C-alpha cells in the first residue's frame, strides 16, 4: 500500500487584519447619519465632498482619445520616455546638473507605492550596507512598514512627531541621524509629511543635510505631494533640490495621484541620482531587470496623460492653476477651522498647529478616546491617532466638525 499524499488545502493561512483606512471608509459608507463626515480618506474632495477631476486632466484626456495615432502597444520596460524625463525635470528642475549631465535614472512605476517598492528592492540588492535597515519617521505612511520588510529590509524608526508641541521633534530626530551607523538609509518625506503635516523648516533641512553628508547616509525621498502642499511646484521640491545641490546621495519616489488627481491610474516614477552618466546607465539596466520580473511593462494611459500635461506649455500652466485650486481650498479650511476653534468656540488648548501644518493631513493632537468619541457620537470618521484629512472638510461641514471637536475636547460628547 502506498502512502497517500494530501493536496494543499490552505487551512493554515491566517486571516490578515483589515486595512484601517479602508475599514474606516467602509464604516462611513454604511453610516446613515445625515451629518456624517469622512476625514479618513487620503484623496482630494471639492467643496461638496465630491471627487474632483482636474480640468487639465479632462483636456488632456480629450486630446489623447482623439489622437489618431493612439494605440495600445506595450510601453518600454522602464516606461514612457517622454513621461519619465518630464517627471524628472519636474522634481529636480530642468536646469539641475543631474538632468543636464544625464545622471538621473528614471523608471515609471505603479504610483508612489510601486516607486517605494522598486527603490527598496534596488537598495536591497545593490546598496553596500553597514547595517541593513531603513529608518522611517515615527509616525510615517503605514505602507512603509510593509514595503521594506517584503524585500528583506528591516524597519527602524526615528523620532519625528512631538505630541507635546504637536510639531517636529527636531533635536531627537537629529540625534538619531548622528548616532546611526554610517551609510544608513533614511526615508524622508519631501513635503507635506504623511500623516502629521509637519515639515522641517529650510534651516532644519540644511542641518539634516549636514549630518547626512557627515555620516555618509543615503536619503530615500518619498515625494507624493509636490505642488499639492503649498500650491507651488518649485517650493515643494526645495528639500530634494537642496540635497541634490549639496551632493547628498539619494533617490526620489514620485507620485501623480494627489497633485493630478489620478489616484486610480497609478502614475509614478522612481528617480535614482548617480555620480556619473556611466553609473546611471548601469543602474537603469538593473532597474529594468527588476521591473521586468514584476510588471513587465507599466500601464500607458495615465503616463500619457501626465506626459501631455508636463510637455505642453498651455496644459502645464492650466495644471499649475488646478494645483493651486486644490491646495488653496485646503489652506482655507485650515484657516477657518483655526478661526472657529480659537475665536468663536474658544476650545481649550493651542490650535496654531492647524495652520502651521501643511498638506492634506493634520494631526489634531486629540487623544484616542476623543477620536473614538467623534466617530461613535458625532459620526465623524478619523483615525484613532487624531489624524484628519483636511480635504474632507468643506463649507458645509466644517462648523459641525469644529463644534463636535470642541465637545470632544471638553469631554461633552
Tab-separated table of C-alpha atoms in Angstrom:
chain	number	residue	atom	x	y	z
A	1	UNK	CA	0.000	0.000	0.000
A	2	UNK	CA	1.423	3.383	-0.991
A	3	UNK	CA	1.284	6.459	1.250
A	4	UNK	CA	-1.384	8.947	0.319
A	5	UNK	CA	-0.114	12.488	-0.389
A	6	UNK	CA	-2.584	15.129	0.661
A	7	UNK	CA	-3.154	18.174	-1.521
A	8	UNK	CA	-2.724	21.691	-0.169
A	9	UNK	CA	-5.970	22.941	1.422
A	10	UNK	CA	-4.651	26.327	2.684
A	11	UNK	CA	-6.104	25.544	6.113
A	12	UNK	CA	-3.227	27.193	7.967
A	13	UNK	CA	-3.314	30.524	6.130
A	14	UNK	CA	-4.160	33.107	8.812
A	15	UNK	CA	-6.758	35.795	8.258
A	16	UNK	CA	-4.987	39.118	7.787
A	17	UNK	CA	-6.296	42.158	9.686
A	18	UNK	CA	-8.258	44.637	7.555
A	19	UNK	CA	-6.595	47.863	6.407
A	20	UNK	CA	-7.534	50.517	8.965
A	21	UNK	CA	-8.209	53.311	6.464
A	22	UNK	CA	-10.305	51.202	4.122
A	23	UNK	CA	-12.181	49.781	7.102
A	24	UNK	CA	-12.913	53.345	8.222
A	25	UNK	CA	-14.207	54.242	4.758
A	26	UNK	CA	-16.471	51.173	4.722
A	27	UNK	CA	-17.926	52.155	8.101
A	28	UNK	CA	-18.560	55.674	6.829
A	29	UNK	CA	-20.385	54.408	3.751
A	30	UNK	CA	-22.592	52.142	5.885
A	31	UNK	CA	-23.496	55.007	8.250
A	32	UNK	CA	-26.914	56.572	7.513
A	33	UNK	CA	-26.484	59.630	9.769
A	34	UNK	CA	-27.252	62.831	7.793
A	35	UNK	CA	-24.280	64.747	9.213
A	36	UNK	CA	-21.638	62.059	8.824
A	37	UNK	CA	-18.170	63.286	7.819
A	38	UNK	CA	-15.303	61.256	6.355
A	39	UNK	CA	-11.933	62.657	7.440
A	40	UNK	CA	-10.029	59.427	6.926
A	41	UNK	CA	-9.653	59.179	3.158
A	42	UNK	CA	-6.407	60.391	1.601
A	43	UNK	CA	-7.942	61.839	-1.543
A	44	UNK	CA	-8.970	65.362	-2.500
A	45	UNK	CA	-12.644	66.314	-2.356
A	46	UNK	CA	-14.277	69.516	-3.596
A	47	UNK	CA	-16.449	71.809	-1.512
A	48	UNK	CA	-19.370	69.407	-1.982
A	49	UNK	CA	-17.400	66.360	-0.778
A	50	UNK	CA	-17.143	65.040	-4.346
A	51	UNK	CA	-14.090	63.704	-6.190
A	52	UNK	CA	-12.659	66.407	-8.474
A	53	UNK	CA	-11.393	65.592	-11.937
A	54	UNK	CA	-8.901	68.340	-12.722
A	55	UNK	CA	-9.917	70.474	-15.726
A	56	UNK	CA	-6.467	69.943	-17.225
A	57	UNK	CA	-6.927	66.166	-16.976
A	58	UNK	CA	-10.214	66.475	-18.862
A	59	UNK	CA	-8.476	68.479	-21.603
A	60	UNK	CA	-5.572	66.040	-21.816
A	61	UNK	CA	-7.967	63.082	-21.951
A	62	UNK	CA	-9.891	64.648	-24.834
A	63	UNK	CA	-6.667	65.236	-26.749
A	64	UNK	CA	-5.456	61.720	-26.067
A	65	UNK	CA	-8.599	59.814	-27.027
A	66	UNK	CA	-8.916	61.794	-30.249
A	67	UNK	CA	-5.330	61.166	-31.301
A	68	UNK	CA	-5.496	59.024	-34.478
A	69	UNK	CA	-2.041	57.623	-33.675
A	70	UNK	CA	-3.156	56.257	-30.295
A	71	UNK	CA	-2.541	52.551	-29.846
A	72	UNK	CA	-2.382	50.053	-27.028
A	73	UNK	CA	1.063	48.634	-27.615
A	74	UNK	CA	3.448	47.820	-24.776
A	75	UNK	CA	5.469	50.659	-23.317
A	76	UNK	CA	9.208	50.132	-22.812
A	77	UNK	CA	10.025	48.239	-19.609
A	78	UNK	CA	11.213	51.420	-17.882
A	79	UNK	CA	8.186	53.387	-19.034
A	80	UNK	CA	7.131	56.129	-21.434
A	81	UNK	CA	10.371	58.068	-22.053
A	82	UNK	CA	8.721	61.459	-22.559
A	83	UNK	CA	6.873	60.947	-19.272
A	84	UNK	CA	9.819	59.826	-17.150
A	85	UNK	CA	12.105	62.586	-18.439
A	86	UNK	CA	9.463	65.270	-17.805
A	87	UNK	CA	8.753	63.855	-14.348
A	88	UNK	CA	12.465	64.068	-13.519
A	89	UNK	CA	12.636	67.688	-14.685
A	90	UNK	CA	9.619	68.487	-12.514
A	91	UNK	CA	11.172	67.244	-9.280
A	92	UNK	CA	14.823	68.214	-9.865
A	93	UNK	CA	14.374	71.329	-12.028
A	94	UNK	CA	15.129	71.436	-15.755
A	95	UNK	CA	18.433	73.234	-15.158
A	96	UNK	CA	19.665	70.837	-12.476
A	97	UNK	CA	23.140	69.410	-13.132
A	98	UNK	CA	21.809	65.903	-12.570
A	99	UNK	CA	19.464	66.490	-15.522
A	100	UNK	CA	21.892	68.263	-17.857
A	101	UNK	CA	24.660	65.760	-17.081
A	102	UNK	CA	22.269	62.805	-17.503
A	103	UNK	CA	22.968	61.476	-14.004
A	104	UNK	CA	19.372	60.556	-13.170
A	105	UNK	CA	17.923	57.134	-13.865
A	106	UNK	CA	14.131	57.421	-14.126
A	107	UNK	CA	11.764	54.477	-14.265
A	108	UNK	CA	7.962	54.547	-14.492
A	109	UNK	CA	6.300	52.809	-11.558
A	110	UNK	CA	2.891	51.802	-10.250
A	111	UNK	CA	2.380	55.150	-8.499
A	112	UNK	CA	4.313	56.073	-5.363
A	113	UNK	CA	3.798	52.646	-3.798
A	114	UNK	CA	5.500	50.999	-6.755
A	115	UNK	CA	8.312	53.560	-6.637
A	116	UNK	CA	8.900	52.827	-2.944
A	117	UNK	CA	8.890	49.105	-3.638
A	118	UNK	CA	11.248	49.288	-6.635
A	119	UNK	CA	13.575	51.657	-4.795
A	120	UNK	CA	13.632	49.355	-1.774
A	121	UNK	CA	14.218	46.293	-3.956
A	122	UNK	CA	17.106	48.024	-5.740
A	123	UNK	CA	18.738	49.006	-2.447
A	124	UNK	CA	18.237	45.519	-1.050
A	125	UNK	CA	20.144	44.078	-3.993
A	126	UNK	CA	22.867	46.667	-4.590
A	127	UNK	CA	23.389	49.055	-1.662
A	128	UNK	CA	26.555	48.492	0.374
A	129	UNK	CA	25.045	48.272	3.840
A	130	UNK	CA	26.875	48.607	7.142
A	131	UNK	CA	23.572	47.918	8.890
A	132	UNK	CA	20.818	46.640	6.623
A	133	UNK	CA	17.755	48.593	7.711
A	134	UNK	CA	15.791	51.670	6.739
A	135	UNK	CA	14.932	54.403	9.194
A	136	UNK	CA	11.410	55.831	8.785
A	137	UNK	CA	9.784	58.650	10.717
A	138	UNK	CA	7.604	57.936	13.732
A	139	UNK	CA	4.886	58.078	12.508
A	140	UNK	CA	5.009	57.572	8.754
A	141	UNK	CA	2.742	56.369	5.948
A	142	UNK	CA	1.654	52.961	7.203
A	143	UNK	CA	2.604	51.195	3.958
A	144	UNK	CA	6.293	51.988	4.501
A	145	UNK	CA	6.259	49.411	7.292
A	146	UNK	CA	5.083	46.740	4.855
A	147	UNK	CA	7.052	47.605	1.718
A	148	UNK	CA	10.590	47.310	3.112
A	149	UNK	CA	10.318	44.030	5.061
A	150	UNK	CA	8.839	42.488	1.909
A	151	UNK	CA	12.285	42.900	0.282
A	152	UNK	CA	14.180	41.853	3.422
A	153	UNK	CA	14.983	45.335	4.729
A	154	UNK	CA	14.127	45.687	8.427
A	155	UNK	CA	12.485	48.940	9.529
A	156	UNK	CA	13.570	51.145	12.423
A	157	UNK	CA	12.047	54.484	13.353
A	158	UNK	CA	13.471	57.897	14.109
A	159	UNK	CA	11.699	60.444	16.351
A	160	UNK	CA	9.673	62.881	14.273
A	161	UNK	CA	6.393	63.989	15.826
A	162	UNK	CA	6.388	65.570	19.264
A	163	UNK	CA	2.917	65.205	20.843
A	164	UNK	CA	3.778	67.832	23.453
A	165	UNK	CA	4.320	70.591	20.897
A	166	UNK	CA	2.239	68.946	18.135
A	167	UNK	CA	5.246	69.717	15.973
A	168	UNK	CA	8.607	68.373	14.884
A	169	UNK	CA	10.793	66.546	17.422
A	170	UNK	CA	13.827	68.017	15.702
A	171	UNK	CA	16.568	67.586	18.348
A	172	UNK	CA	15.693	63.907	18.802
A	173	UNK	CA	15.485	63.409	15.018
A	174	UNK	CA	18.920	64.983	14.538
A	175	UNK	CA	20.367	62.928	17.375
A	176	UNK	CA	19.214	59.695	15.700
A	177	UNK	CA	20.854	60.784	12.442
A	178	UNK	CA	24.112	61.401	14.286
A	179	UNK	CA	24.077	58.111	16.202
A	180	UNK	CA	23.016	55.880	13.306
A	181	UNK	CA	25.596	53.584	11.738
A	182	UNK	CA	27.446	55.335	8.871
A	183	UNK	CA	25.838	54.837	5.438
A	184	UNK	CA	22.402	54.278	6.957
A	185	UNK	CA	19.302	54.794	4.798
A	186	UNK	CA	16.786	57.380	5.985
A	187	UNK	CA	13.358	57.680	4.398
A	188	UNK	CA	12.389	61.365	4.232
A	189	UNK	CA	9.087	62.931	3.182
A	190	UNK	CA	9.911	65.598	0.591
A	191	UNK	CA	6.990	67.804	1.658
A	192	UNK	CA	3.588	67.580	3.365
A	193	UNK	CA	4.601	64.829	5.760
A	194	UNK	CA	2.078	61.996	5.898
A	195	UNK	CA	0.414	61.640	8.375
A	196	UNK	CA	1.379	64.640	10.525
A	197	UNK	CA	1.506	67.573	8.088
A	198	UNK	CA	4.643	68.691	9.981
A	199	UNK	CA	7.626	69.599	7.772
A	200	UNK	CA	11.141	70.734	8.705
A	201	UNK	CA	11.981	74.376	8.014
A	202	UNK	CA	14.584	75.124	5.339
A	203	UNK	CA	17.127	75.782	8.067
A	204	UNK	CA	16.341	72.408	9.629
A	205	UNK	CA	16.609	70.676	6.242
A	206	UNK	CA	20.078	72.211	5.992
A	207	UNK	CA	21.083	70.730	9.341
A	208	UNK	CA	19.690	67.343	8.294
A	209	UNK	CA	21.775	67.505	5.107
A	210	UNK	CA	24.882	68.410	7.158
A	211	UNK	CA	24.581	65.223	9.212
A	212	UNK	CA	23.655	63.078	6.198
A	213	UNK	CA	26.883	64.178	4.496
A	214	UNK	CA	28.999	63.819	7.614
A	215	UNK	CA	27.785	60.264	8.233
A	216	UNK	CA	27.569	59.162	4.606
A	217	UNK	CA	23.848	58.441	4.946
A	218	UNK	CA	21.515	57.837	1.980
A	219	UNK	CA	18.297	59.841	1.524
A	220	UNK	CA	15.285	57.856	0.324
A	221	UNK	CA	12.848	60.654	-0.558
A	222	UNK	CA	9.121	59.973	-0.837
A	223	UNK	CA	7.547	62.809	-2.824
A	224	UNK	CA	3.780	62.304	-3.047
A	225	UNK	CA	2.558	65.900	-2.746
A	226	UNK	CA	4.664	68.187	-4.953
A	227	UNK	CA	2.528	71.273	-5.660
A	228	UNK	CA	-0.309	69.933	-3.548
A	229	UNK	CA	1.289	71.116	-0.297
A	230	UNK	CA	1.876	74.826	-0.886
A	231	UNK	CA	0.427	75.306	-4.361
A	232	UNK	CA	3.936	75.948	-5.702
A	233	UNK	CA	5.656	73.095	-7.543
A	234	UNK	CA	9.144	74.541	-7.071
A	235	UNK	CA	8.655	75.366	-3.392
A	236	UNK	CA	7.533	71.821	-2.625
A	237	UNK	CA	10.605	70.388	-4.383
A	238	UNK	CA	13.033	72.577	-2.412
A	239	UNK	CA	14.290	69.908	0.002
A	240	UNK	CA	15.050	67.421	-2.780
A	241	UNK	CA	16.817	70.077	-4.877
A	242	UNK	CA	18.823	71.319	-1.885
A	243	UNK	CA	20.023	67.790	-1.128
A	244	UNK	CA	20.977	67.377	-4.801
A	245	UNK	CA	22.832	70.723	-4.733
A	246	UNK	CA	24.801	69.535	-1.717
A	247	UNK	CA	25.510	66.111	-3.240
A	248	UNK	CA	23.682	64.040	-0.643
A	249	UNK	CA	23.309	60.511	-2.114
A	250	UNK	CA	19.613	59.993	-2.836
A	251	UNK	CA	16.710	58.617	-4.777
A	252	UNK	CA	13.192	60.016	-5.146
A	253	UNK	CA	9.858	58.186	-5.244
A	254	UNK	CA	7.305	60.303	-7.097
A	255	UNK	CA	3.535	60.078	-7.454
A	256	UNK	CA	0.949	61.946	-9.504
A	257	UNK	CA	-2.019	60.534	-7.572
A	258	UNK	CA	-2.606	63.596	-5.406
A	259	UNK	CA	-1.320	66.524	-7.462
A	260	UNK	CA	-3.024	65.391	-10.667
A	261	UNK	CA	-5.995	63.631	-9.080
A	262	UNK	CA	-5.019	60.441	-10.922
A	263	UNK	CA	-5.485	58.118	-7.948
A	264	UNK	CA	-6.722	55.132	-9.902
A	265	UNK	CA	-4.314	55.492	-12.843
A	266	UNK	CA	-1.268	54.636	-10.666
A	267	UNK	CA	1.192	57.053	-12.250
A	268	UNK	CA	4.545	57.185	-10.512
A	269	UNK	CA	8.283	57.234	-11.062
A	270	UNK	CA	11.491	56.252	-9.324
A	271	UNK	CA	14.490	58.553	-9.827
A	272	UNK	CA	17.953	57.400	-8.733
A	273	UNK	CA	20.673	60.066	-8.753
A	274	UNK	CA	24.114	58.822	-9.751
A	275	UNK	CA	27.594	60.365	-9.539
A	276	UNK	CA	28.127	59.866	-13.282
A	277	UNK	CA	26.325	59.246	-16.553
A	278	UNK	CA	28.004	55.834	-16.779
A	279	UNK	CA	26.671	54.802	-13.381
A	280	UNK	CA	23.192	55.942	-14.397
A	281	UNK	CA	23.300	53.624	-17.422
A	282	UNK	CA	24.285	50.664	-15.247
A	283	UNK	CA	21.600	51.448	-12.683
A	284	UNK	CA	18.955	51.664	-15.393
A	285	UNK	CA	19.961	48.241	-16.706
A	286	UNK	CA	19.391	46.688	-13.273
A	287	UNK	CA	16.143	48.548	-12.595
A	288	UNK	CA	14.923	47.312	-15.971
A	289	UNK	CA	15.604	43.705	-14.925
A	290	UNK	CA	13.769	44.183	-11.629
A	291	UNK	CA	10.777	45.881	-13.265
A	292	UNK	CA	10.576	43.253	-15.993
A	293	UNK	CA	10.329	40.446	-13.441
A	294	UNK	CA	7.417	42.088	-11.634
A	295	UNK	CA	5.244	44.066	-14.055
A	296	UNK	CA	6.936	43.539	-17.458
A	297	UNK	CA	5.687	46.901	-18.720
A	298	UNK	CA	3.939	49.778	-16.930
A	299	UNK	CA	0.427	50.961	-17.857
A	300	UNK	CA	0.211	53.581	-20.587
A	301	UNK	CA	-2.907	55.716	-20.126
A	302	UNK	CA	-2.023	57.685	-17.008
A	303	UNK	CA	1.573	58.186	-18.120
A	304	UNK	CA	0.384	59.562	-21.466
A	305	UNK	CA	-1.944	61.995	-19.683
A	306	UNK	CA	0.784	63.288	-17.379
A	307	UNK	CA	3.257	63.448	-20.258
A	308	UNK	CA	0.845	65.638	-22.229
A	309	UNK	CA	0.349	67.917	-19.239
A	310	UNK	CA	4.036	68.267	-18.424
A	311	UNK	CA	5.241	68.683	-22.015
A	312	UNK	CA	2.526	71.026	-23.354
A	313	UNK	CA	3.074	74.611	-22.106
A	314	UNK	CA	-0.628	75.533	-22.197
A	315	UNK	CA	-1.639	72.403	-20.294
A	316	UNK	CA	1.215	72.805	-17.820
A	317	UNK	CA	0.050	76.322	-16.931
A	318	UNK	CA	-3.513	75.036	-16.519
A	319	UNK	CA	-2.223	72.276	-14.254
A	320	UNK	CA	-0.418	74.775	-12.037
A	321	UNK	CA	-3.704	76.676	-11.661
A	322	UNK	CA	-5.563	73.456	-10.821
A	323	UNK	CA	-2.971	72.527	-8.206
A	324	UNK	CA	-3.376	75.969	-6.632
A	325	UNK	CA	-7.142	75.426	-6.553
A	326	UNK	CA	-6.727	72.227	-4.530
A	327	UNK	CA	-4.023	73.452	-2.183
A	328	UNK	CA	-5.758	76.801	-1.787
A	329	UNK	CA	-9.025	75.223	-0.670
A	330	UNK	CA	-7.228	73.093	1.904
A	331	UNK	CA	-5.316	76.101	3.229
A	332	UNK	CA	-8.616	77.983	3.572
A	333	UNK	CA	-10.101	75.074	5.505
A	334	UNK	CA	-7.129	75.185	7.873
A	335	UNK	CA	-7.640	78.893	8.457
A	336	UNK	CA	-11.383	78.555	9.015
A	337	UNK	CA	-11.031	75.612	11.398
A	338	UNK	CA	-8.427	77.540	13.371
A	339	UNK	CA	-10.720	80.591	13.491
A	340	UNK	CA	-13.714	78.591	14.678
A	341	UNK	CA	-11.764	76.813	17.421
A	342	UNK	CA	-9.855	79.833	18.701
A	343	UNK	CA	-12.159	82.805	18.141
A	344	UNK	CA	-15.724	81.503	18.196
A	345	UNK	CA	-15.691	78.340	20.277
A	346	UNK	CA	-12.629	79.170	22.376
A	347	UNK	CA	-11.785	75.490	22.509
A	348	UNK	CA	-9.317	74.676	25.313
A	349	UNK	CA	-5.699	74.332	24.149
A	350	UNK	CA	-3.498	75.873	21.493
A	351	UNK	CA	-4.654	75.199	17.934
A	352	UNK	CA	-1.963	77.033	15.977
A	353	UNK	CA	-0.683	73.706	14.672
A	354	UNK	CA	-3.741	73.530	12.427
A	355	UNK	CA	-2.409	76.414	10.316
A	356	UNK	CA	1.273	75.639	10.845
A	357	UNK	CA	0.981	72.134	9.405
A	358	UNK	CA	0.822	71.713	5.634
A	359	UNK	CA	-0.707	69.437	3.016
A	360	UNK	CA	-3.620	67.046	3.035
A	361	UNK	CA	-3.309	65.760	6.583
A	362	UNK	CA	-3.303	67.285	10.021
A	363	UNK	CA	-2.519	65.767	13.389
A	364	UNK	CA	-5.100	67.396	15.642
A	365	UNK	CA	-3.378	66.419	18.881
A	366	UNK	CA	-6.505	64.838	20.380
A	367	UNK	CA	-6.414	61.549	22.266
A	368	UNK	CA	-7.564	58.117	21.032
A	369	UNK	CA	-10.544	58.363	23.408
A	370	UNK	CA	-11.548	61.721	21.937
A	371	UNK	CA	-11.131	60.356	18.410
A	372	UNK	CA	-13.324	57.393	19.311
A	373	UNK	CA	-15.979	59.730	20.727
A	374	UNK	CA	-16.039	61.698	17.472
A	375	UNK	CA	-16.583	58.503	15.470
A	376	UNK	CA	-19.191	56.935	17.739
A	377	UNK	CA	-21.126	60.004	18.894
A	378	UNK	CA	-20.694	62.559	16.132
A	379	UNK	CA	-20.346	60.205	13.132
A	380	UNK	CA	-17.072	61.910	12.192
A	381	UNK	CA	-14.688	59.294	10.826
A	382	UNK	CA	-10.994	59.775	11.585
A	383	UNK	CA	-8.115	57.536	12.644
A	384	UNK	CA	-7.559	56.781	16.319
A	385	UNK	CA	-4.354	58.836	16.428
A	386	UNK	CA	-6.294	62.030	15.710
A	387	UNK	CA	-5.166	62.422	12.104
A	388	UNK	CA	-7.669	64.107	9.824
A	389	UNK	CA	-7.742	64.666	6.081
A	390	UNK	CA	-8.245	68.389	5.590
A	391	UNK	CA	-9.639	67.596	2.142
A	392	UNK	CA	-12.696	66.087	3.837
A	393	UNK	CA	-13.671	69.464	5.297
A	394	UNK	CA	-15.743	71.997	3.388
A	395	UNK	CA	-18.007	74.992	3.960
A	396	UNK	CA	-20.962	72.660	4.574
A	397	UNK	CA	-19.454	70.531	7.353
A	398	UNK	CA	-16.590	72.479	8.921
A	399	UNK	CA	-18.716	74.134	11.608
A	400	UNK	CA	-20.255	70.794	12.591
A	401	UNK	CA	-16.777	69.284	12.837
A	402	UNK	CA	-15.399	72.219	14.832
A	403	UNK	CA	-18.332	72.120	17.275
A	404	UNK	CA	-18.024	68.346	17.660
A	405	UNK	CA	-14.264	68.597	18.177
A	406	UNK	CA	-14.850	71.279	20.790
A	407	UNK	CA	-17.262	68.995	22.636
A	408	UNK	CA	-14.836	66.071	22.450
A	409	UNK	CA	-12.048	68.160	23.927
A	410	UNK	CA	-14.332	69.338	26.726
A	411	UNK	CA	-15.499	65.782	27.393
A	412	UNK	CA	-19.093	66.568	26.398
A	413	UNK	CA	-19.592	64.026	23.605
